[in-house]
mmCIF file of C-alpha atoms in Angstrom:
data_model
loop_
_atom_site.group_PDB
_atom_site.id
_atom_site.type_symbol
_atom_site.label_atom_id
_atom_site.label_comp_id
_atom_site.label_asym_id
_atom_site.label_seq_id
_atom_site.Cartn_x
_atom_site.Cartn_y
_atom_site.Cartn_z
ATOM 1 C CA MET A 1 46.436 -13.565 22.143
ATOM 2 C CA LYS A 2 42.731 -13.390 22.871
ATOM 3 C CA TRP A 3 42.411 -9.738 21.854
ATOM 4 C CA LEU A 4 43.887 -10.529 18.427
ATOM 5 C CA SER A 5 41.316 -13.251 17.860
ATOM 6 C CA VAL A 6 38.566 -10.767 18.707
ATOM 7 C CA VAL A 7 39.959 -8.194 16.262
ATOM 8 C CA VAL A 8 40.244 -10.787 13.498
ATOM 9 C CA MET A 9 36.674 -11.892 14.160
ATOM 10 C CA MET A 10 35.445 -8.286 14.037
ATOM 11 C CA LEU A 11 37.207 -7.677 10.742
ATOM 12 C CA ALA A 12 35.773 -10.877 9.324
ATOM 13 C CA VAL A 13 32.275 -9.848 10.363
ATOM 14 C CA GLN A 14 32.753 -6.373 8.864
ATOM 15 C CA GLY A 15 33.945 -7.890 5.600
ATOM 16 C CA PHE A 16 31.039 -10.329 5.638
ATOM 17 C CA ALA A 17 28.490 -7.556 6.188
ATOM 18 C CA ALA A 18 29.945 -5.281 3.540
ATOM 19 C CA SER A 19 29.953 -7.719 0.603
ATOM 20 C CA LEU A 20 27.206 -7.188 -1.939
ATOM 21 C CA PRO A 21 26.016 -10.839 -1.998
ATOM 22 C CA GLU A 22 25.693 -10.839 1.773
ATOM 23 C CA LEU A 23 23.818 -7.548 1.704
ATOM 24 C CA LYS A 24 21.338 -9.183 -0.657
ATOM 25 C CA LYS A 25 21.002 -12.129 1.728
ATOM 26 C CA SER A 26 20.375 -9.755 4.618
ATOM 27 C CA LEU A 27 17.715 -7.949 2.608
ATOM 28 C CA ALA A 28 16.056 -11.227 1.598
ATOM 29 C CA ALA A 29 15.931 -12.203 5.273
ATOM 30 C CA GLY A 30 14.178 -8.943 6.150
ATOM 31 C CA GLN A 31 17.172 -7.570 8.054
ATOM 32 C CA VAL A 32 16.680 -3.911 7.267
ATOM 33 C CA GLN A 33 19.186 -2.275 9.601
ATOM 34 C CA GLU A 34 21.891 -4.826 8.784
ATOM 35 C CA THR A 35 21.379 -4.134 5.080
ATOM 36 C CA VAL A 36 21.566 -0.376 5.544
ATOM 37 C CA GLN A 37 24.639 -0.546 7.782
ATOM 38 C CA GLY A 38 26.430 -2.877 5.384
ATOM 39 C CA ALA A 39 25.583 -0.621 2.456
ATOM 40 C CA LEU A 40 27.047 2.393 4.234
ATOM 41 C CA GLU A 41 30.267 0.436 4.683
ATOM 42 C CA LEU A 42 30.433 -0.653 1.061
ATOM 43 C CA LYS A 43 29.536 2.774 -0.389
ATOM 44 C CA THR A 44 28.823 1.619 -3.948
ATOM 45 C CA SER A 45 25.876 2.542 -6.145
ATOM 46 C CA GLU A 46 24.470 -0.985 -5.866
ATOM 47 C CA ALA A 47 24.860 -0.988 -2.087
ATOM 48 C CA TYR A 48 23.117 2.363 -1.638
ATOM 49 C CA THR A 49 20.313 1.045 -3.859
ATOM 50 C CA LEU A 50 19.893 -1.951 -1.540
ATOM 51 C CA ALA A 51 19.802 0.384 1.470
ATOM 52 C CA ALA A 52 17.025 2.405 -0.160
ATOM 53 C CA GLU A 53 15.169 -0.773 -1.085
ATOM 54 C CA ALA A 54 15.382 -2.118 2.470
ATOM 55 C CA LEU A 55 13.868 1.060 3.889
ATOM 56 C CA VAL A 56 11.144 1.243 1.251
ATOM 57 C CA LEU A 57 10.207 -2.392 1.845
ATOM 58 C CA SER A 58 10.154 -1.922 5.607
ATOM 59 C CA VAL A 59 7.289 0.586 5.472
ATOM 60 C CA ARG A 60 5.261 -0.568 2.462
ATOM 61 C CA LYS A 61 2.565 -2.497 4.366
ATOM 62 C CA HIS A 62 1.743 0.450 6.644
ATOM 63 C CA ILE A 63 2.566 3.331 4.358
ATOM 64 C CA THR A 64 0.075 5.770 5.910
ATOM 65 C CA ASP A 65 1.805 5.715 9.311
ATOM 66 C CA LYS A 66 3.350 9.156 9.826
ATOM 67 C CA ALA A 67 6.355 7.522 11.514
ATOM 68 C CA ASN A 68 7.371 6.231 8.096
ATOM 69 C CA LEU A 69 8.310 9.652 6.765
ATOM 70 C CA GLU A 70 11.831 9.488 8.208
ATOM 71 C CA PRO A 71 12.785 6.093 6.697
ATOM 72 C CA LEU A 72 11.336 7.175 3.361
ATOM 73 C CA GLU A 73 13.416 10.348 3.452
ATOM 74 C CA GLN A 74 16.478 8.221 4.232
ATOM 75 C CA ALA A 75 15.578 5.931 1.344
ATOM 76 C CA GLU A 76 15.386 8.963 -0.941
ATOM 77 C CA LYS A 77 18.821 10.077 0.256
ATOM 78 C CA TYR A 78 20.405 6.686 -0.440
ATOM 79 C CA ALA A 79 18.716 6.328 -3.841
ATOM 80 C CA ARG A 80 19.981 9.763 -4.886
ATOM 81 C CA LYS A 81 23.479 8.802 -3.738
ATOM 82 C CA ALA A 82 23.266 5.622 -5.808
ATOM 83 C CA ILE A 83 22.264 7.660 -8.870
ATOM 84 C CA GLU A 84 25.058 10.145 -8.211
ATOM 85 C CA LEU A 85 27.555 7.277 -8.292
ATOM 86 C CA ASN A 86 25.940 5.644 -11.321
ATOM 87 C CA PRO A 87 23.477 7.791 -13.329
ATOM 88 C CA LYS A 88 22.380 4.700 -15.297
ATOM 89 C CA ASN A 89 21.403 2.610 -12.282
ATOM 90 C CA GLY A 90 17.822 1.731 -13.177
ATOM 91 C CA ALA A 91 17.077 0.094 -9.835
ATOM 92 C CA ALA A 92 18.071 3.295 -8.026
ATOM 93 C CA TYR A 93 15.578 5.346 -10.055
ATOM 94 C CA TYR A 94 12.918 2.792 -9.157
ATOM 95 C CA GLN A 95 13.693 3.029 -5.425
ATOM 96 C CA LEU A 96 13.770 6.824 -5.620
ATOM 97 C CA SER A 97 10.312 6.818 -7.186
ATOM 98 C CA LYS A 98 9.003 4.497 -4.465
ATOM 99 C CA ALA A 99 10.519 6.669 -1.729
ATOM 100 C CA LEU A 100 9.073 9.885 -3.151
ATOM 101 C CA GLY A 101 5.723 8.249 -3.812
ATOM 102 C CA GLY A 102 5.549 7.032 -0.231
ATOM 103 C CA GLN A 103 6.350 10.491 1.093
ATOM 104 C CA ALA A 104 3.617 11.940 -1.126
ATOM 105 C CA VAL A 105 1.057 9.489 0.281
ATOM 106 C CA LEU A 106 1.880 10.694 3.791
ATOM 107 C CA LYS A 107 1.199 14.270 2.673
ATOM 108 C CA GLY A 108 -2.349 13.396 1.636
ATOM 109 C CA ALA A 109 -4.268 13.558 -1.633
ATOM 110 C CA VAL A 110 -2.716 16.832 -2.790
ATOM 111 C CA GLY A 111 0.796 15.554 -2.170
ATOM 112 C CA GLY A 112 0.039 12.275 -3.903
ATOM 113 C CA LEU A 113 -1.274 13.984 -7.030
ATOM 114 C CA GLY A 114 1.620 16.432 -7.009
ATOM 115 C CA ALA A 115 4.153 13.611 -7.141
ATOM 116 C CA LEU A 116 2.557 11.720 -10.022
ATOM 117 C CA GLY A 117 4.569 13.398 -12.777
ATOM 118 C CA GLU A 118 7.907 12.970 -11.015
ATOM 119 C CA THR A 119 7.332 9.358 -10.002
ATOM 120 C CA ARG A 120 6.289 8.434 -13.540
ATOM 121 C CA ALA A 121 9.454 9.996 -14.968
ATOM 122 C CA LEU A 122 11.570 8.038 -12.497
ATOM 123 C CA PHE A 123 9.841 4.735 -13.270
ATOM 124 C CA GLU A 124 10.379 5.422 -16.974
ATOM 125 C CA LYS A 125 14.082 6.051 -16.362
ATOM 126 C CA ALA A 126 14.279 2.813 -14.421
ATOM 127 C CA VAL A 127 12.793 0.950 -17.391
ATOM 128 C CA GLN A 128 14.995 2.858 -19.833
ATOM 129 C CA TYR A 129 18.251 1.994 -18.081
ATOM 130 C CA SER A 130 17.244 -1.481 -16.852
ATOM 131 C CA PRO A 131 14.525 -2.907 -19.145
ATOM 132 C CA ASN A 132 15.034 -6.380 -17.692
ATOM 133 C CA TYR A 133 14.634 -5.194 -14.101
ATOM 134 C CA ALA A 134 11.238 -6.735 -13.420
ATOM 135 C CA SER A 135 10.339 -4.418 -10.543
ATOM 136 C CA ALA A 136 10.714 -1.397 -12.821
ATOM 137 C CA GLN A 137 8.208 -2.897 -15.236
ATOM 138 C CA VAL A 138 5.825 -3.513 -12.336
ATOM 139 C CA GLY A 139 6.375 -0.022 -10.955
ATOM 140 C CA LEU A 140 5.498 1.674 -14.235
ATOM 141 C CA ALA A 141 2.518 -0.632 -14.797
ATOM 142 C CA MET A 142 1.123 0.067 -11.329
ATOM 143 C CA TRP A 143 1.716 3.800 -11.782
ATOM 144 C CA HIS A 144 -0.668 3.693 -14.751
ATOM 145 C CA ALA A 145 -3.112 1.461 -12.858
ATOM 146 C CA ASN A 146 -3.244 3.753 -9.845
ATOM 147 C CA VAL A 147 -3.625 6.887 -11.977
ATOM 148 C CA ILE A 148 -6.572 5.238 -13.728
ATOM 149 C CA LYS A 149 -7.953 4.351 -10.293
ATOM 150 C CA TYR A 150 -7.920 8.048 -9.355
ATOM 151 C CA GLY A 151 -10.466 8.669 -12.103
ATOM 152 C CA THR A 152 -10.881 9.664 -15.740
ATOM 153 C CA LEU A 153 -9.941 13.292 -15.169
ATOM 154 C CA THR A 154 -6.701 12.468 -13.364
ATOM 155 C CA ALA A 155 -5.827 9.799 -15.917
ATOM 156 C CA GLY A 156 -6.364 12.326 -18.699
ATOM 157 C CA ILE A 157 -4.238 15.007 -17.050
ATOM 158 C CA PHE A 158 -1.312 12.766 -16.109
ATOM 159 C CA GLY A 159 -1.457 10.318 -19.007
ATOM 160 C CA GLY A 160 -2.685 7.142 -17.353
ATOM 161 C CA ASN A 161 -2.795 4.506 -20.096
ATOM 162 C CA GLU A 162 -4.482 1.128 -19.689
ATOM 163 C CA ALA A 163 -2.374 -0.324 -22.494
ATOM 164 C CA GLU A 164 0.753 0.130 -20.357
ATOM 165 C CA ILE A 165 -0.479 -2.097 -17.528
ATOM 166 C CA LEU A 166 -0.982 -5.784 -18.304
ATOM 167 C CA PRO A 167 1.816 -6.196 -20.886
ATOM 168 C CA ARG A 168 4.379 -4.779 -18.427
ATOM 169 C CA LEU A 169 3.115 -6.995 -15.610
ATOM 170 C CA GLN A 170 3.283 -10.011 -17.904
ATOM 171 C CA LYS A 171 6.849 -9.122 -18.862
ATOM 172 C CA ALA A 172 7.802 -8.833 -15.191
ATOM 173 C CA ILE A 173 6.539 -12.354 -14.528
ATOM 174 C CA GLU A 174 8.398 -13.637 -17.576
ATOM 175 C CA LEU A 175 11.573 -12.041 -16.219
ATOM 176 C CA GLU A 176 11.008 -13.222 -12.629
ATOM 177 C CA SER A 177 8.525 -16.057 -12.342
ATOM 178 C CA ALA A 178 9.152 -16.797 -8.650
ATOM 179 C CA VAL A 179 8.404 -13.399 -7.071
ATOM 180 C CA VAL A 180 5.158 -13.293 -5.093
ATOM 181 C CA SER A 181 4.745 -9.510 -5.347
ATOM 182 C CA HIS A 182 4.552 -9.645 -9.149
ATOM 183 C CA GLU A 183 1.539 -11.965 -8.962
ATOM 184 C CA LEU A 184 -0.010 -9.838 -6.207
ATOM 185 C CA ASN A 185 0.395 -6.619 -8.196
ATOM 186 C CA PHE A 186 -0.979 -8.291 -11.317
ATOM 187 C CA ALA A 187 -4.118 -9.154 -9.331
ATOM 188 C CA LYS A 188 -4.410 -5.626 -7.916
ATOM 189 C CA ALA A 189 -4.157 -4.153 -11.414
ATOM 190 C CA LEU A 190 -6.840 -6.508 -12.712
ATOM 191 C CA ILE A 191 -9.156 -5.524 -9.876
ATOM 192 C CA ILE A 192 -8.673 -1.848 -10.732
ATOM 193 C CA LEU A 193 -9.355 -2.520 -14.408
ATOM 194 C CA GLY A 194 -12.401 -4.626 -13.526
ATOM 195 C CA ASN A 195 -13.849 -1.833 -11.438
ATOM 196 C CA LYS A 196 -13.415 0.572 -14.350
ATOM 197 C CA ASN A 197 -14.905 -1.703 -17.016
ATOM 198 C CA LYS A 198 -18.192 -3.397 -16.112
ATOM 199 C CA ARG A 199 -18.222 -5.413 -19.338
ATOM 200 C CA LEU A 200 -14.875 -7.043 -18.519
ATOM 201 C CA LYS A 201 -15.229 -7.046 -14.738
ATOM 202 C CA ALA A 202 -16.072 -10.739 -14.373
ATOM 203 C CA LYS A 203 -13.122 -11.803 -16.528
ATOM 204 C CA HIS A 204 -10.687 -9.459 -14.806
ATOM 205 C CA LEU A 205 -11.764 -10.671 -11.364
ATOM 206 C CA GLN A 206 -11.488 -14.290 -12.461
ATOM 207 C CA ASP A 207 -7.949 -13.634 -13.709
ATOM 208 C CA ALA A 208 -7.151 -11.747 -10.507
ATOM 209 C CA ARG A 209 -8.146 -14.808 -8.460
ATOM 210 C CA LYS A 210 -5.788 -16.965 -10.527
ATOM 211 C CA HIS A 211 -2.863 -14.640 -9.845
ATOM 212 C CA LEU A 212 -3.698 -14.488 -6.133
ATOM 213 C CA GLN A 213 -3.969 -18.270 -5.948
ATOM 214 C CA ARG A 214 -0.575 -18.503 -7.627
ATOM 215 C CA ALA A 215 0.834 -15.950 -5.177
ATOM 216 C CA THR A 216 -0.393 -17.908 -2.159
ATOM 217 C CA SER A 217 0.805 -21.290 -3.411
ATOM 218 C CA MET A 218 4.264 -20.495 -4.787
ATOM 219 C CA PRO A 219 7.368 -20.844 -2.579
ATOM 220 C CA ALA A 220 8.046 -17.823 -0.364
ATOM 221 C CA LEU A 221 11.769 -17.373 -0.945
ATOM 222 C CA THR A 222 12.223 -14.190 1.090
ATOM 223 C CA TYR A 223 10.831 -12.460 4.158
ATOM 224 C CA TRP A 224 9.061 -10.032 1.832
ATOM 225 C CA ASP A 225 7.491 -12.890 -0.137
ATOM 226 C CA LYS A 226 5.901 -14.113 3.095
ATOM 227 C CA GLU A 227 4.472 -10.648 3.739
ATOM 228 C CA ASP A 228 3.071 -10.540 0.217
ATOM 229 C CA GLN A 229 1.565 -14.008 0.553
ATOM 230 C CA ARG A 230 -0.340 -12.920 3.662
ATOM 231 C CA GLU A 231 -1.681 -9.884 1.782
ATOM 232 C CA ALA A 232 -2.588 -12.024 -1.244
ATOM 233 C CA LEU A 233 -4.490 -14.448 0.979
ATOM 234 C CA GLU A 234 -6.481 -11.627 2.599
ATOM 235 C CA LEU A 235 -7.251 -10.083 -0.782
ATOM 236 C CA LEU A 236 -8.319 -13.439 -2.181
ATOM 237 C CA LYS A 237 -10.895 -13.785 0.610
ATOM 238 C CA THR A 238 -12.568 -10.578 -0.583
ATOM 239 C CA LEU A 239 -13.120 -11.755 -4.172
#
């Protein structure tokens, strides 16, 4: 019965797409829609978190494109659903912060500043519930770095703290030593700190080069690693 074979195959494919390990493989391969569709089938907190992550990752390299507002709003929706299902899902708080932060960027400087308090609180919750989730450590570190980048006044108002940056980035690399984006973000943070401190600028830029060289030479294990390596290579050329 040919039709029965087709049905069995369809069920097998559906089961394949809806398993959490396979969703992670789809995400690693850069298959955004497949990840989101599989997550909507699985309907767990972890799956909704992966759906949010896929959408956030898909727009990160061209965040100022107005067309990205819709996927970021969808990412917010899925991250909130993940938190609803599991209020202690640290990764979901991280993805929610990224989704809201991206939306704020699209709304301009006023929107970006307005979201600083909320995104910080979400990054802190991500660290609180999942201290060994390396991306949460990076997210909170880069929040402080970017607030400092805005200027002394903004850093004072929102609580940007230089002491929160490098130790968290170092911890992230200790937790996940093979992720290109951690090295890339470490370099970006060092560049920001170097621009703010003339006395330490040469050292910070030298260290930034080391992290970028590491980022460009380490194995690219995922589609997103390859994207980050291209960015690291371009940034390295400017130093």
